[in-house]
Amino acid sequence: IDHDDDAFATPSANPAAALSTMLPHPGAAATASAPVASPVTVNTNMNKDLTNIQGAIYFKNPTKEMILQSKHGQRTSAGIMFIRTASNSFRGKFTAAKVIYAGHMMSEETIDLSLADFVHPVTKIVAAAIMGHVKVIVPRGVRVQAVGMGILGEFRGVKGDGGVDASRDAPLVILQGSAILGKAEVRVNDGVPPVLAVP
């Protein structure tokens, strides 16, 4: 296999690996020929190497390879009774697509964005739950908006102001669709760090 033409074979296809090449490594000296970017800071003002971050990252200025990876990653979840698309496809570390479709009839799916890399300012999840359940899990620090209808079912976003302790420039997750005799909801994962915004 020739990996030279593969867009995902480059370090910039992996968002954390791409930025780790721009960050100084502990103990490495900066030279005039290899300028070092300013370290990325979290709210606690502690320097972090992005390859070691175990949480969601929002890249405000993603590379073309990152955008391409989000377009070619998992974007659909569907299920009817016991027949489903690949399970665990929206868990762990992955690059979130701009639009994710979830349609479930008498089945359920969890779209866990707790560790996802966001490369789009808005991630839309279009959900249809008919006697089923679509659950979206987000980290703290994202904005959440729910636009949908529950018919003899429940369709809801995050309780409260929907900000989940988010700033105005935080990524926005929109849950859109309907739940008929089912449930579509957004929950916050308090067990992971807040989303890290990278300029």
PDB file of C-alpha atoms in Angstrom:
ATOM      1  CA  ILE A   1       0.000   0.000   0.000  1.00  0.00           C
ATOM      2  CA  ASP A   2       1.344   3.382  -0.957  1.00  0.00           C
ATOM      3  CA  HIS A   3       0.760   5.750   1.960  1.00  0.00           C
ATOM      4  CA  ASP A   4       2.291   8.763   0.218  1.00  0.00           C
ATOM      5  CA  ASP A   5      -1.035   9.662  -1.407  1.00  0.00           C
ATOM      6  CA  ASP A   6      -3.102   8.863   1.680  1.00  0.00           C
ATOM      7  CA  ALA A   7      -4.356  12.072   3.320  1.00  0.00           C
ATOM      8  CA  PHE A   8      -4.701  10.301   6.666  1.00  0.00           C
ATOM      9  CA  ALA A   9      -1.114   9.036   6.731  1.00  0.00           C
ATOM     10  CA  THR A  10       0.193  12.506   7.546  1.00  0.00           C
ATOM     11  CA  PRO A  11       0.520  13.665  11.158  1.00  0.00           C
ATOM     12  CA  SER A  12      -1.855  16.540  10.417  1.00  0.00           C
ATOM     13  CA  ALA A  13      -4.719  14.091   9.830  1.00  0.00           C
ATOM     14  CA  ASN A  14      -4.684  13.312  13.531  1.00  0.00           C
ATOM     15  CA  PRO A  15      -5.566  16.588  15.281  1.00  0.00           C
ATOM     16  CA  ALA A  16      -3.646  15.835  18.475  1.00  0.00           C
ATOM     17  CA  ALA A  17      -0.570  14.648  16.565  1.00  0.00           C
ATOM     18  CA  ALA A  18      -0.694  17.692  14.306  1.00  0.00           C
ATOM     19  CA  LEU A  19      -0.558  20.116  17.180  1.00  0.00           C
ATOM     20  CA  SER A  20       1.978  18.116  19.138  1.00  0.00           C
ATOM     21  CA  THR A  21       4.481  18.887  16.367  1.00  0.00           C
ATOM     22  CA  MET A  22       3.966  22.594  17.056  1.00  0.00           C
ATOM     23  CA  LEU A  23       4.381  22.325  20.833  1.00  0.00           C
ATOM     24  CA  PRO A  24       7.714  22.215  22.648  1.00  0.00           C
ATOM     25  CA  HIS A  25       8.669  18.861  24.087  1.00  0.00           C
ATOM     26  CA  PRO A  26       9.780  18.836  27.728  1.00  0.00           C
ATOM     27  CA  GLY A  27      13.522  19.357  27.958  1.00  0.00           C
ATOM     28  CA  ALA A  28      13.904  20.386  24.316  1.00  0.00           C
ATOM     29  CA  ALA A  29      15.738  23.613  23.618  1.00  0.00           C
ATOM     30  CA  ALA A  30      14.308  26.109  21.159  1.00  0.00           C
ATOM     31  CA  THR A  31      16.560  27.076  18.279  1.00  0.00           C
ATOM     32  CA  ALA A  32      16.374  29.923  15.775  1.00  0.00           C
ATOM     33  CA  SER A  33      15.795  27.497  12.905  1.00  0.00           C
ATOM     34  CA  ALA A  34      12.920  25.713  14.668  1.00  0.00           C
ATOM     35  CA  PRO A  35      10.608  28.272  16.251  1.00  0.00           C
ATOM     36  CA  VAL A  36       8.343  26.962  18.981  1.00  0.00           C
ATOM     37  CA  ALA A  37       4.688  27.971  19.226  1.00  0.00           C
ATOM     38  CA  SER A  38       3.263  29.229  22.475  1.00  0.00           C
ATOM     39  CA  PRO A  39       1.997  26.406  24.665  1.00  0.00           C
ATOM     40  CA  VAL A  40      -1.734  25.755  24.746  1.00  0.00           C
ATOM     41  CA  THR A  41      -3.287  26.712  28.056  1.00  0.00           C
ATOM     42  CA  VAL A  42      -6.347  25.436  29.863  1.00  0.00           C
ATOM     43  CA  ASN A  43      -8.464  27.500  32.274  1.00  0.00           C
ATOM     44  CA  THR A  44      -6.045  26.516  35.052  1.00  0.00           C
ATOM     45  CA  ASN A  45      -3.196  28.164  33.057  1.00  0.00           C
ATOM     46  CA  MET A  46      -1.205  24.918  33.016  1.00  0.00           C
ATOM     47  CA  ASN A  47       0.694  24.052  29.847  1.00  0.00           C
ATOM     48  CA  LYS A  48      -0.561  20.880  28.177  1.00  0.00           C
ATOM     49  CA  ASP A  49       0.854  18.673  25.455  1.00  0.00           C
ATOM     50  CA  LEU A  50      -2.141  17.865  23.235  1.00  0.00           C
ATOM     51  CA  THR A  51      -1.082  14.275  22.639  1.00  0.00           C
ATOM     52  CA  ASN A  52      -1.633  13.541  26.335  1.00  0.00           C
ATOM     53  CA  ILE A  53      -5.024  15.233  26.680  1.00  0.00           C
ATOM     54  CA  GLN A  54      -7.742  12.773  27.576  1.00  0.00           C
ATOM     55  CA  GLY A  55     -10.689  14.967  26.726  1.00  0.00           C
ATOM     56  CA  ALA A  56     -12.481  16.811  23.957  1.00  0.00           C
ATOM     57  CA  ILE A  57     -10.586  19.409  21.918  1.00  0.00           C
ATOM     58  CA  TYR A  58     -12.103  22.189  19.809  1.00  0.00           C
ATOM     59  CA  PHE A  59      -9.785  23.259  16.984  1.00  0.00           C
ATOM     60  CA  LYS A  60     -10.805  26.789  15.969  1.00  0.00           C
ATOM     61  CA  ASN A  61      -8.501  26.747  12.941  1.00  0.00           C
ATOM     62  CA  PRO A  62      -8.340  23.113  11.793  1.00  0.00           C
ATOM     63  CA  THR A  63      -6.135  21.968   8.943  1.00  0.00           C
ATOM     64  CA  LYS A  64      -7.598  20.768   5.649  1.00  0.00           C
ATOM     65  CA  GLU A  65      -6.676  17.219   6.621  1.00  0.00           C
ATOM     66  CA  MET A  66      -8.686  17.499   9.852  1.00  0.00           C
ATOM     67  CA  ILE A  67     -11.744  18.690   7.912  1.00  0.00           C
ATOM     68  CA  LEU A  68     -11.270  15.849   5.428  1.00  0.00           C
ATOM     69  CA  GLN A  69     -11.033  13.339   8.269  1.00  0.00           C
ATOM     70  CA  SER A  70     -14.328  14.598   9.738  1.00  0.00           C
ATOM     71  CA  LYS A  71     -16.006  14.183   6.335  1.00  0.00           C
ATOM     72  CA  HIS A  72     -14.805  10.605   5.900  1.00  0.00           C
ATOM     73  CA  GLY A  73     -15.386   9.452   9.476  1.00  0.00           C
ATOM     74  CA  GLN A  74     -18.477   7.853  10.980  1.00  0.00           C
ATOM     75  CA  ARG A  75     -21.544  10.031  10.334  1.00  0.00           C
ATOM     76  CA  THR A  76     -24.527   7.666  10.516  1.00  0.00           C
ATOM     77  CA  SER A  77     -26.108   5.523  13.187  1.00  0.00           C
ATOM     78  CA  ALA A  78     -29.187   3.423  12.441  1.00  0.00           C
ATOM     79  CA  GLY A  79     -30.992   0.527  14.000  1.00  0.00           C
ATOM     80  CA  ILE A  80     -34.234  -1.431  13.769  1.00  0.00           C
ATOM     81  CA  MET A  81     -34.813  -3.806  16.655  1.00  0.00           C
ATOM     82  CA  PHE A  82     -31.684  -5.953  16.898  1.00  0.00           C
ATOM     83  CA  ILE A  83     -30.204  -4.942  13.520  1.00  0.00           C
ATOM     84  CA  ARG A  84     -27.788  -2.027  13.910  1.00  0.00           C
ATOM     85  CA  THR A  85     -24.925  -0.302  12.202  1.00  0.00           C
ATOM     86  CA  ALA A  86     -21.468  -0.707  13.768  1.00  0.00           C
ATOM     87  CA  SER A  87     -21.654  -0.352  17.528  1.00  0.00           C
ATOM     88  CA  ASN A  88     -19.265   1.795  19.579  1.00  0.00           C
ATOM     89  CA  SER A  89     -18.690   3.967  16.522  1.00  0.00           C
ATOM     90  CA  PHE A  90     -19.320   7.192  18.443  1.00  0.00           C
ATOM     91  CA  ARG A  91     -17.215   6.480  21.530  1.00  0.00           C
ATOM     92  CA  GLY A  92     -13.662   7.283  22.498  1.00  0.00           C
ATOM     93  CA  LYS A  93     -11.378   9.609  20.570  1.00  0.00           C
ATOM     94  CA  PHE A  94     -12.660  10.501  17.087  1.00  0.00           C
ATOM     95  CA  THR A  95     -13.148  13.586  14.929  1.00  0.00           C
ATOM     96  CA  ALA A  96     -16.796  14.675  15.012  1.00  0.00           C
ATOM     97  CA  ALA A  97     -18.497  15.209  11.665  1.00  0.00           C
ATOM     98  CA  LYS A  98     -20.347  18.419  10.878  1.00  0.00           C
ATOM     99  CA  VAL A  99     -23.654  16.497  10.706  1.00  0.00           C
ATOM    100  CA  ILE A 100     -24.380  13.144  12.366  1.00  0.00           C
ATOM    101  CA  TYR A 101     -27.546  11.222  11.514  1.00  0.00           C
ATOM    102  CA  ALA A 102     -29.135   8.836  14.026  1.00  0.00           C
ATOM    103  CA  GLY A 103     -32.316   6.928  13.216  1.00  0.00           C
ATOM    104  CA  HIS A 104     -33.511   4.233  15.598  1.00  0.00           C
ATOM    105  CA  MET A 105     -36.713   2.231  15.720  1.00  0.00           C
ATOM    106  CA  MET A 106     -37.052  -0.037  18.739  1.00  0.00           C
ATOM    107  CA  SER A 107     -33.289   0.286  19.319  1.00  0.00           C
ATOM    108  CA  GLU A 108     -30.941   2.735  20.965  1.00  0.00           C
ATOM    109  CA  GLU A 109     -27.677   4.557  20.377  1.00  0.00           C
ATOM    110  CA  THR A 110     -25.308   6.635  22.465  1.00  0.00           C
ATOM    111  CA  ILE A 111     -23.336   9.307  20.641  1.00  0.00           C
ATOM    112  CA  ASP A 112     -20.584  10.108  23.114  1.00  0.00           C
ATOM    113  CA  LEU A 113     -18.767  13.349  22.285  1.00  0.00           C
ATOM    114  CA  SER A 114     -16.935  13.426  25.645  1.00  0.00           C
ATOM    115  CA  LEU A 115     -13.527  12.770  24.038  1.00  0.00           C
ATOM    116  CA  ALA A 116     -14.283  13.915  20.482  1.00  0.00           C
ATOM    117  CA  ASP A 117     -12.215  16.402  18.525  1.00  0.00           C
ATOM    118  CA  PHE A 118     -14.407  19.225  17.209  1.00  0.00           C
ATOM    119  CA  VAL A 119     -13.195  20.815  13.962  1.00  0.00           C
ATOM    120  CA  HIS A 120     -16.485  22.564  13.096  1.00  0.00           C
ATOM    121  CA  PRO A 121     -17.976  25.413  15.165  1.00  0.00           C
ATOM    122  CA  VAL A 122     -21.393  23.705  14.934  1.00  0.00           C
ATOM    123  CA  THR A 123     -22.018  19.961  15.113  1.00  0.00           C
ATOM    124  CA  LYS A 124     -25.581  19.016  14.247  1.00  0.00           C
ATOM    125  CA  ILE A 125     -27.093  15.693  15.289  1.00  0.00           C
ATOM    126  CA  VAL A 126     -30.271  14.837  13.394  1.00  0.00           C
ATOM    127  CA  ALA A 127     -32.127  12.208  15.429  1.00  0.00           C
ATOM    128  CA  ALA A 128     -35.283  10.201  14.829  1.00  0.00           C
ATOM    129  CA  ALA A 129     -36.290   7.867  17.649  1.00  0.00           C
ATOM    130  CA  ILE A 130     -39.419   5.770  17.118  1.00  0.00           C
ATOM    131  CA  MET A 131     -39.962   3.623  20.188  1.00  0.00           C
ATOM    132  CA  GLY A 132     -36.206   3.993  20.544  1.00  0.00           C
ATOM    133  CA  HIS A 133     -33.627   6.067  22.377  1.00  0.00           C
ATOM    134  CA  VAL A 134     -30.898   8.391  21.065  1.00  0.00           C
ATOM    135  CA  LYS A 135     -28.627   9.746  23.790  1.00  0.00           C
ATOM    136  CA  VAL A 136     -25.971  12.389  23.113  1.00  0.00           C
ATOM    137  CA  ILE A 137     -23.258  12.867  25.740  1.00  0.00           C
ATOM    138  CA  VAL A 138     -21.237  16.090  25.707  1.00  0.00           C
ATOM    139  CA  PRO A 139     -18.339  17.354  27.827  1.00  0.00           C
ATOM    140  CA  ARG A 140     -18.609  20.487  29.912  1.00  0.00           C
ATOM    141  CA  GLY A 141     -17.717  23.640  28.035  1.00  0.00           C
ATOM    142  CA  VAL A 142     -19.857  23.154  24.921  1.00  0.00           C
ATOM    143  CA  ARG A 143     -23.029  24.991  24.039  1.00  0.00           C
ATOM    144  CA  VAL A 144     -26.097  22.807  23.528  1.00  0.00           C
ATOM    145  CA  GLN A 145     -29.310  23.525  21.669  1.00  0.00           C
ATOM    146  CA  ALA A 146     -32.249  21.159  21.193  1.00  0.00           C
ATOM    147  CA  VAL A 147     -34.703  21.788  18.354  1.00  0.00           C
ATOM    148  CA  GLY A 148     -37.240  19.023  18.041  1.00  0.00           C
ATOM    149  CA  MET A 149     -40.494  17.484  19.077  1.00  0.00           C
ATOM    150  CA  GLY A 150     -41.522  14.614  21.288  1.00  0.00           C
ATOM    151  CA  ILE A 151     -44.801  12.945  20.308  1.00  0.00           C
ATOM    152  CA  LEU A 152     -45.848  10.764  23.224  1.00  0.00           C
ATOM    153  CA  GLY A 153     -42.122  10.762  23.888  1.00  0.00           C
ATOM    154  CA  GLU A 154     -39.360  12.989  25.168  1.00  0.00           C
ATOM    155  CA  PHE A 155     -37.049  15.316  23.238  1.00  0.00           C
ATOM    156  CA  ARG A 156     -34.777  17.476  25.363  1.00  0.00           C
ATOM    157  CA  GLY A 157     -31.463  19.210  25.597  1.00  0.00           C
ATOM    158  CA  VAL A 158     -29.506  20.033  28.715  1.00  0.00           C
ATOM    159  CA  LYS A 159     -31.479  21.425  31.652  1.00  0.00           C
ATOM    160  CA  GLY A 160     -30.764  25.046  32.499  1.00  0.00           C
ATOM    161  CA  ASP A 161     -29.384  27.660  30.112  1.00  0.00           C
ATOM    162  CA  GLY A 162     -27.923  25.095  27.708  1.00  0.00           C
ATOM    163  CA  GLY A 163     -24.455  26.558  28.055  1.00  0.00           C
ATOM    164  CA  VAL A 164     -22.896  23.794  30.137  1.00  0.00           C
ATOM    165  CA  ASP A 165     -20.433  26.399  31.521  1.00  0.00           C
ATOM    166  CA  ALA A 166     -19.560  27.420  27.966  1.00  0.00           C
ATOM    167  CA  SER A 167     -18.133  30.608  26.545  1.00  0.00           C
ATOM    168  CA  ARG A 168     -19.483  32.290  23.422  1.00  0.00           C
ATOM    169  CA  ASP A 169     -16.693  30.883  21.236  1.00  0.00           C
ATOM    170  CA  ALA A 170     -17.223  27.292  22.432  1.00  0.00           C
ATOM    171  CA  PRO A 171     -18.427  24.671  19.944  1.00  0.00           C
ATOM    172  CA  LEU A 172     -22.198  24.319  19.560  1.00  0.00           C
ATOM    173  CA  VAL A 173     -23.939  20.926  19.503  1.00  0.00           C
ATOM    174  CA  ILE A 174     -27.460  21.021  18.059  1.00  0.00           C
ATOM    175  CA  LEU A 175     -29.809  18.075  18.609  1.00  0.00           C
ATOM    176  CA  GLN A 176     -32.536  18.237  15.972  1.00  0.00           C
ATOM    177  CA  GLY A 177     -35.335  15.843  15.081  1.00  0.00           C
ATOM    178  CA  SER A 178     -38.198  13.994  16.733  1.00  0.00           C
ATOM    179  CA  ALA A 179     -38.998  11.267  19.218  1.00  0.00           C
ATOM    180  CA  ILE A 180     -42.209   9.292  18.727  1.00  0.00           C
ATOM    181  CA  LEU A 181     -42.984   7.004  21.659  1.00  0.00           C
ATOM    182  CA  GLY A 182     -39.247   7.272  22.322  1.00  0.00           C
ATOM    183  CA  LYS A 183     -36.583   9.551  23.682  1.00  0.00           C
ATOM    184  CA  ALA A 184     -33.865  11.831  22.322  1.00  0.00           C
ATOM    185  CA  GLU A 185     -31.747  13.678  24.877  1.00  0.00           C
ATOM    186  CA  VAL A 186     -28.474  15.403  25.653  1.00  0.00           C
ATOM    187  CA  ARG A 187     -26.539  14.716  28.856  1.00  0.00           C
ATOM    188  CA  VAL A 188     -23.347  16.208  30.255  1.00  0.00           C
ATOM    189  CA  ASN A 189     -20.431  13.971  31.207  1.00  0.00           C
ATOM    190  CA  ASP A 190     -19.044  15.513  34.390  1.00  0.00           C
ATOM    191  CA  GLY A 191     -16.407  12.785  34.612  1.00  0.00           C
ATOM    192  CA  VAL A 192     -14.222  14.230  31.830  1.00  0.00           C
ATOM    193  CA  PRO A 193     -12.409  17.567  31.624  1.00  0.00           C
ATOM    194  CA  PRO A 194     -14.141  20.486  29.879  1.00  0.00           C
ATOM    195  CA  VAL A 195     -13.540  20.878  26.151  1.00  0.00           C
ATOM    196  CA  LEU A 196     -10.195  22.500  25.401  1.00  0.00           C
ATOM    197  CA  ALA A 197     -10.348  25.285  22.808  1.00  0.00           C
ATOM    198  CA  VAL A 198      -7.228  25.556  20.636  1.00  0.00           C
ATOM    199  CA  PRO A 199      -6.846  28.788  18.630  1.00  0.00           C
TER     200      PRO A 199
END
